XYZ file of C-alpha atoms in Angstrom:
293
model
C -16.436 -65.896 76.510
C -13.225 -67.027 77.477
C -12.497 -70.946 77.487
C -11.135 -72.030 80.955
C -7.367 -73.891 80.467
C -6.624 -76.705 79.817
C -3.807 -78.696 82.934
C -1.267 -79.949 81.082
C 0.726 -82.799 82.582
C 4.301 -84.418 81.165
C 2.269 -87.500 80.016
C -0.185 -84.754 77.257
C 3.396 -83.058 76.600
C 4.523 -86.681 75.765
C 1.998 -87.438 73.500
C 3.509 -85.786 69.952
C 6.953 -87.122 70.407
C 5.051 -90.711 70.915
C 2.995 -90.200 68.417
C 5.985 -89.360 66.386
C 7.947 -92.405 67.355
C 5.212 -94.932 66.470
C 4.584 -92.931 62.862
C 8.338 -93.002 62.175
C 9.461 -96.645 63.722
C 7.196 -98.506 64.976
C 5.027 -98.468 61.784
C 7.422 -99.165 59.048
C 8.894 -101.794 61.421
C 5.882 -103.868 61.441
C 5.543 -102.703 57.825
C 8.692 -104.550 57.514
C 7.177 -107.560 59.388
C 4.568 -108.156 57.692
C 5.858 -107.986 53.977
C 8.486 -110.254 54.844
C 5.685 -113.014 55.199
C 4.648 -112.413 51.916
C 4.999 -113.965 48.366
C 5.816 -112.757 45.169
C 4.436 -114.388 41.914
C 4.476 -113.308 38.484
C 5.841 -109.399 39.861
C 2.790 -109.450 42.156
C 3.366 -109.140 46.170
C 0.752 -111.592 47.527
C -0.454 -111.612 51.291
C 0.561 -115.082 52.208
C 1.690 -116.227 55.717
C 5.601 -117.912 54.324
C 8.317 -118.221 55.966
C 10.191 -118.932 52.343
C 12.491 -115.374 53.328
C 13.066 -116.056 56.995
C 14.749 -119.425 55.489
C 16.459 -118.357 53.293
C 17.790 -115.311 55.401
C 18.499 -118.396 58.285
C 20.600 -120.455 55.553
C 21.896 -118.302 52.898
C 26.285 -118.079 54.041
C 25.937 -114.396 51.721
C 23.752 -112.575 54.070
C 25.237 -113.887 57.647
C 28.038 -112.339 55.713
C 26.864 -109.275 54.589
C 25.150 -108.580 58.084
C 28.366 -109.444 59.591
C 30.253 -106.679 57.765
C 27.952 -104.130 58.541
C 28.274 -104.626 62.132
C 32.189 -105.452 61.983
C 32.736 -101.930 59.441
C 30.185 -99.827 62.423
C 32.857 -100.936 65.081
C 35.840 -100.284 63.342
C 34.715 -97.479 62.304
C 33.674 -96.083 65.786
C 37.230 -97.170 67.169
C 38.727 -95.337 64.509
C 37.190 -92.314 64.732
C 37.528 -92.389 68.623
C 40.946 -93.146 68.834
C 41.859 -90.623 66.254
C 38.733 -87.844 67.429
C 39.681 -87.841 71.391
C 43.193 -85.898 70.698
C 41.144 -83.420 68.408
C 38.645 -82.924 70.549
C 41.319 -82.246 73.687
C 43.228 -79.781 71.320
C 39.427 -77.658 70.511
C 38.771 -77.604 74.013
C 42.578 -76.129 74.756
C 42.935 -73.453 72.497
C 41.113 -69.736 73.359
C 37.826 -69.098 73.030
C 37.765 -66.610 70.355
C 39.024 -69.505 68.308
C 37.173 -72.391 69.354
C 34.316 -70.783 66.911
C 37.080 -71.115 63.821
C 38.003 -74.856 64.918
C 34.413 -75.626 64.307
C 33.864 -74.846 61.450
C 36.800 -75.761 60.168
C 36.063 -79.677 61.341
C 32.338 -79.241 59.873
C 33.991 -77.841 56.463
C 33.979 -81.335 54.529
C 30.115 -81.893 55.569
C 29.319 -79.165 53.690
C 30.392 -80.926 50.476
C 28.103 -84.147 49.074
C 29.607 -87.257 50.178
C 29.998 -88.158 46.348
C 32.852 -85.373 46.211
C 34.466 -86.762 49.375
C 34.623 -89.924 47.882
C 36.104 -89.329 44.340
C 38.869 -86.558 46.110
C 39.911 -89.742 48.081
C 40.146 -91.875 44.860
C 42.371 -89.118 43.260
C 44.393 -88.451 46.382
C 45.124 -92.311 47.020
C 45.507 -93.343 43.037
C 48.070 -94.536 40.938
C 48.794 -91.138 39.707
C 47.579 -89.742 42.974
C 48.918 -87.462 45.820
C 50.201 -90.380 48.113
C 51.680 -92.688 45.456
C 53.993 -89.074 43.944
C 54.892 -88.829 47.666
C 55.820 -92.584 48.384
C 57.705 -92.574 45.067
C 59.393 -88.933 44.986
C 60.699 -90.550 48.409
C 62.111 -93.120 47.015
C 59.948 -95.404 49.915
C 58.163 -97.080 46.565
C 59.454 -97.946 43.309
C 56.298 -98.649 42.161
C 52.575 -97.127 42.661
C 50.992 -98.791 46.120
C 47.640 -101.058 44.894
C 46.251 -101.518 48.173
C 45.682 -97.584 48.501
C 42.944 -97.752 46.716
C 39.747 -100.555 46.277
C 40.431 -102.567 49.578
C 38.670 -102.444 52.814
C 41.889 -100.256 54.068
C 40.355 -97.565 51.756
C 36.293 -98.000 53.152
C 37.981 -97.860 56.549
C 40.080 -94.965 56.310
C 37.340 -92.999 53.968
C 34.554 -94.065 56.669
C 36.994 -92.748 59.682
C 37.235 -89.654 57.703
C 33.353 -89.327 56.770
C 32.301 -89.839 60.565
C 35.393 -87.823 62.910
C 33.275 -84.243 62.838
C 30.210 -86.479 64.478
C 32.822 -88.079 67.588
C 34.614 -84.697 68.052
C 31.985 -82.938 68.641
C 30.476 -85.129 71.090
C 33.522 -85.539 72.824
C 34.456 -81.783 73.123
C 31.032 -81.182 74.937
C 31.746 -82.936 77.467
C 35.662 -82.006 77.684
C 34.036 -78.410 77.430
C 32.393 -79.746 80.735
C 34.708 -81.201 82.665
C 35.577 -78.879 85.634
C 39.620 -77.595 85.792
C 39.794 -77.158 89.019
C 39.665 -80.717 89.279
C 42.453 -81.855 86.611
C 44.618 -78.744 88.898
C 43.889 -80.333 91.669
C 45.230 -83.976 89.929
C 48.392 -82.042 89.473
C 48.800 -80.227 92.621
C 48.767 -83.622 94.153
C 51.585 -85.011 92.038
C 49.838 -86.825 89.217
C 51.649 -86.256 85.826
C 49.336 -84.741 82.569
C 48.822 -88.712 81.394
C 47.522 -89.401 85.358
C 45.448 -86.832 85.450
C 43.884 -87.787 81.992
C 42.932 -91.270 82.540
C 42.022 -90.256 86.501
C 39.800 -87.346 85.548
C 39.121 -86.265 82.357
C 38.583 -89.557 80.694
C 36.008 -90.667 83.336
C 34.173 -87.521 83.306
C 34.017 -87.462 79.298
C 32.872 -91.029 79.184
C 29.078 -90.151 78.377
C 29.983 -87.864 75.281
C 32.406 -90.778 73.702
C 29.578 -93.055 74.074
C 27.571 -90.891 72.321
C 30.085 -90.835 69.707
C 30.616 -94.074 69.251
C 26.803 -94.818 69.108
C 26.510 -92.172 66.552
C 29.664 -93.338 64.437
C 28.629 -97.039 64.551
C 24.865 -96.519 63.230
C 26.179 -94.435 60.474
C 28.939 -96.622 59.388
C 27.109 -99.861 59.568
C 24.330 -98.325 57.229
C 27.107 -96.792 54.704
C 26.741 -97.940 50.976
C 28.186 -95.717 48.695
C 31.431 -95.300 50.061
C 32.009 -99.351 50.169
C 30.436 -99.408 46.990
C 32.972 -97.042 45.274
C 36.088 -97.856 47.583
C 36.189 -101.227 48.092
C 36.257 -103.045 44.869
C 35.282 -106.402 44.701
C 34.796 -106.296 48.176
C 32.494 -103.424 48.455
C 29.126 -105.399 48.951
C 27.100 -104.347 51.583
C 24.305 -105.589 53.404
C 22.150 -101.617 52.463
C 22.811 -102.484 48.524
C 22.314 -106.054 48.502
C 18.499 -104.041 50.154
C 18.544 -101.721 47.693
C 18.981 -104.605 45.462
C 15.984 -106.918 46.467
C 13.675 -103.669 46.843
C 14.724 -102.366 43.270
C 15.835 -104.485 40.004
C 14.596 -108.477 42.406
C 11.546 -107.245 42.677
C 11.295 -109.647 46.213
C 10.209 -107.685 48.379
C 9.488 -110.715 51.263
C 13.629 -111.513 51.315
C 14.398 -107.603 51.284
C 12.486 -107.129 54.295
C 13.784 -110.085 56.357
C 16.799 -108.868 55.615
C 16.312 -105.535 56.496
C 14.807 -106.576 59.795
C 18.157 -109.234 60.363
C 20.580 -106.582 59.554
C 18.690 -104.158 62.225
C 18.340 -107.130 64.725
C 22.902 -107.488 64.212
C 22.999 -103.837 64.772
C 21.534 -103.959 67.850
C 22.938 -106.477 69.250
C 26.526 -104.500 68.024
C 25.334 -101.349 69.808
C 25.016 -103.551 72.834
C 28.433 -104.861 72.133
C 29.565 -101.992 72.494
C 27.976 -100.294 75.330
C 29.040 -103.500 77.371
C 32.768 -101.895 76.517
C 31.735 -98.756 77.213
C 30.533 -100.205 80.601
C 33.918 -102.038 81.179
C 36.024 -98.674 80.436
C 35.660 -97.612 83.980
C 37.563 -101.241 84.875
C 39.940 -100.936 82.316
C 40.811 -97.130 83.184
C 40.948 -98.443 86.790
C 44.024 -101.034 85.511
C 45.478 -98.635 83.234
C 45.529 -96.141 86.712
C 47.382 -98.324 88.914
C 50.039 -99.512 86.418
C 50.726 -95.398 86.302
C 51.074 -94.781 89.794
């Protein structure tokens, strides 16, 4: 006997990826919620309605800090990487497109090493004994070996930059891919010079695909740990160990949560931050525009 069918409508086809998003967020948010109301005694986590974490999360100077970092590290990291992604992403979309397949993969190549390799070939590269410091020196430009190559937040920067440029090119060269010629011809037939037609055309219609960049950039930076752990010296802290921290070896469970929780709460408020930018591009372009004319 065959069973009659079932009418499926978008709100059944809905249903997994909901049930998805409450199993993977919603849950271990309120997860999150609740244990940060709890109390630890003698290594035991007891259900207790405190607000002891929230406190000290509200007036302990080292995690305003720490959450501060994250968020400040996430947007420099996504200006970086835009700023230095947008030309790369121009030149992949230029070149033929028998070899647009090769310029992939050769910008994916360092993802397919561990992010522990990255990080050490950067420490030997930007040493005392390392590639930069021979160069600076066989130039004569230093008579000494640079310090501030290596354990400073120059180093997290330029190492995060590095870590996160495949993620921005790629969403930028989408939606250069995208953007329709005739239009940037047409720019030029009607006397606009290649830096015109840029900011009148293509950076406009590529707006979407660097915001998805720099949304993708800033969540990943702003949650990085082992590259400020290992780059930036005594400044290398970050609000994801000081997590791992509390989880781990504290044992306090209550003040790792409300942390966790704060540290989200910064991050969105950074993301909106920066889509408020985004959002005042369009202005910005429209100034940069006229003063071309």
């Amino acid at each position: 006997m065959r069973m009659p069918a079932i009418p499926l409508g978008r709100r059944h086809l809905a249903l997994p990826v909901a049930a998805v998003l409450v199993a993977g967020c919603v849950v271990p948010l309120a997860v999150l919620v609740v244990f940060s109301f709890f109390v630890v005694e003698d290594f035991e986590l007891l259900p207790a309605f405190s607000g002891r974490a929230w406190y000290e999360l509200a007036t302990t100077a080292s995690y305003w800090w720490l959450i501060g970092k994250a968020v400040l590290s996430g947007v420099a990291a996504a200006v970086f990487t835009a700023l230095a992604g947008y030309p790369v992403a121009l030149a992949l979309a230029g070149v033929p497109a028998s070899w647009k397949g090769v310029g992939v993969v050769v910008l994916l190549t360092p993802l397919y090493t561990g992010e522990i390799v990255r990080i050490y070939a950067w420490r030997i590269v930007l040493g005392s004994e390392g590639l930069v410091n021979a160069v600076l020196e066989g130039l004569g430009l230093a008579a000494e070996p640079v310090k501030w190559l290596l354990f400073t937040p120059f180093t997290t920067a330029l190492v995060l930059t590095y870590n996160n440029l495949p993620f921005m090119v790629l969403a930028i060269w989408v939606s250069v891919e995208m953007v329709d010629r005739r239009l940037i011809e047409a720019a030029r037939d009607l006397g606009a010079r290649p830096f015109q037609a840029f900011v009148k055309v293509t950076l406009p219609l590529t707006t979407p695909g660097l915001a998805a960049g720099v949304f993708a950039v800033f969540a990943l930076a702003a949650g990085e740990m082992l590259t400020p752990s290992l780059l930036g010296g005594t400044s290398g802290q970050t609000a994801m160990a000081m997590i791992d921290t509390l989880f781990g070896t504290a044992f306090d469970w209550p003040m790792a949560s409300a942390l966790a929780l704060g540290l989200l709460a910064a991050l969105f408020a950074g993301a909106a931050g920066l889509a408020f930018a985004l959002m005042r591009l369009d202005g910005a372009r429209a100034v940069l525009a006229r003063t071309t004319r």
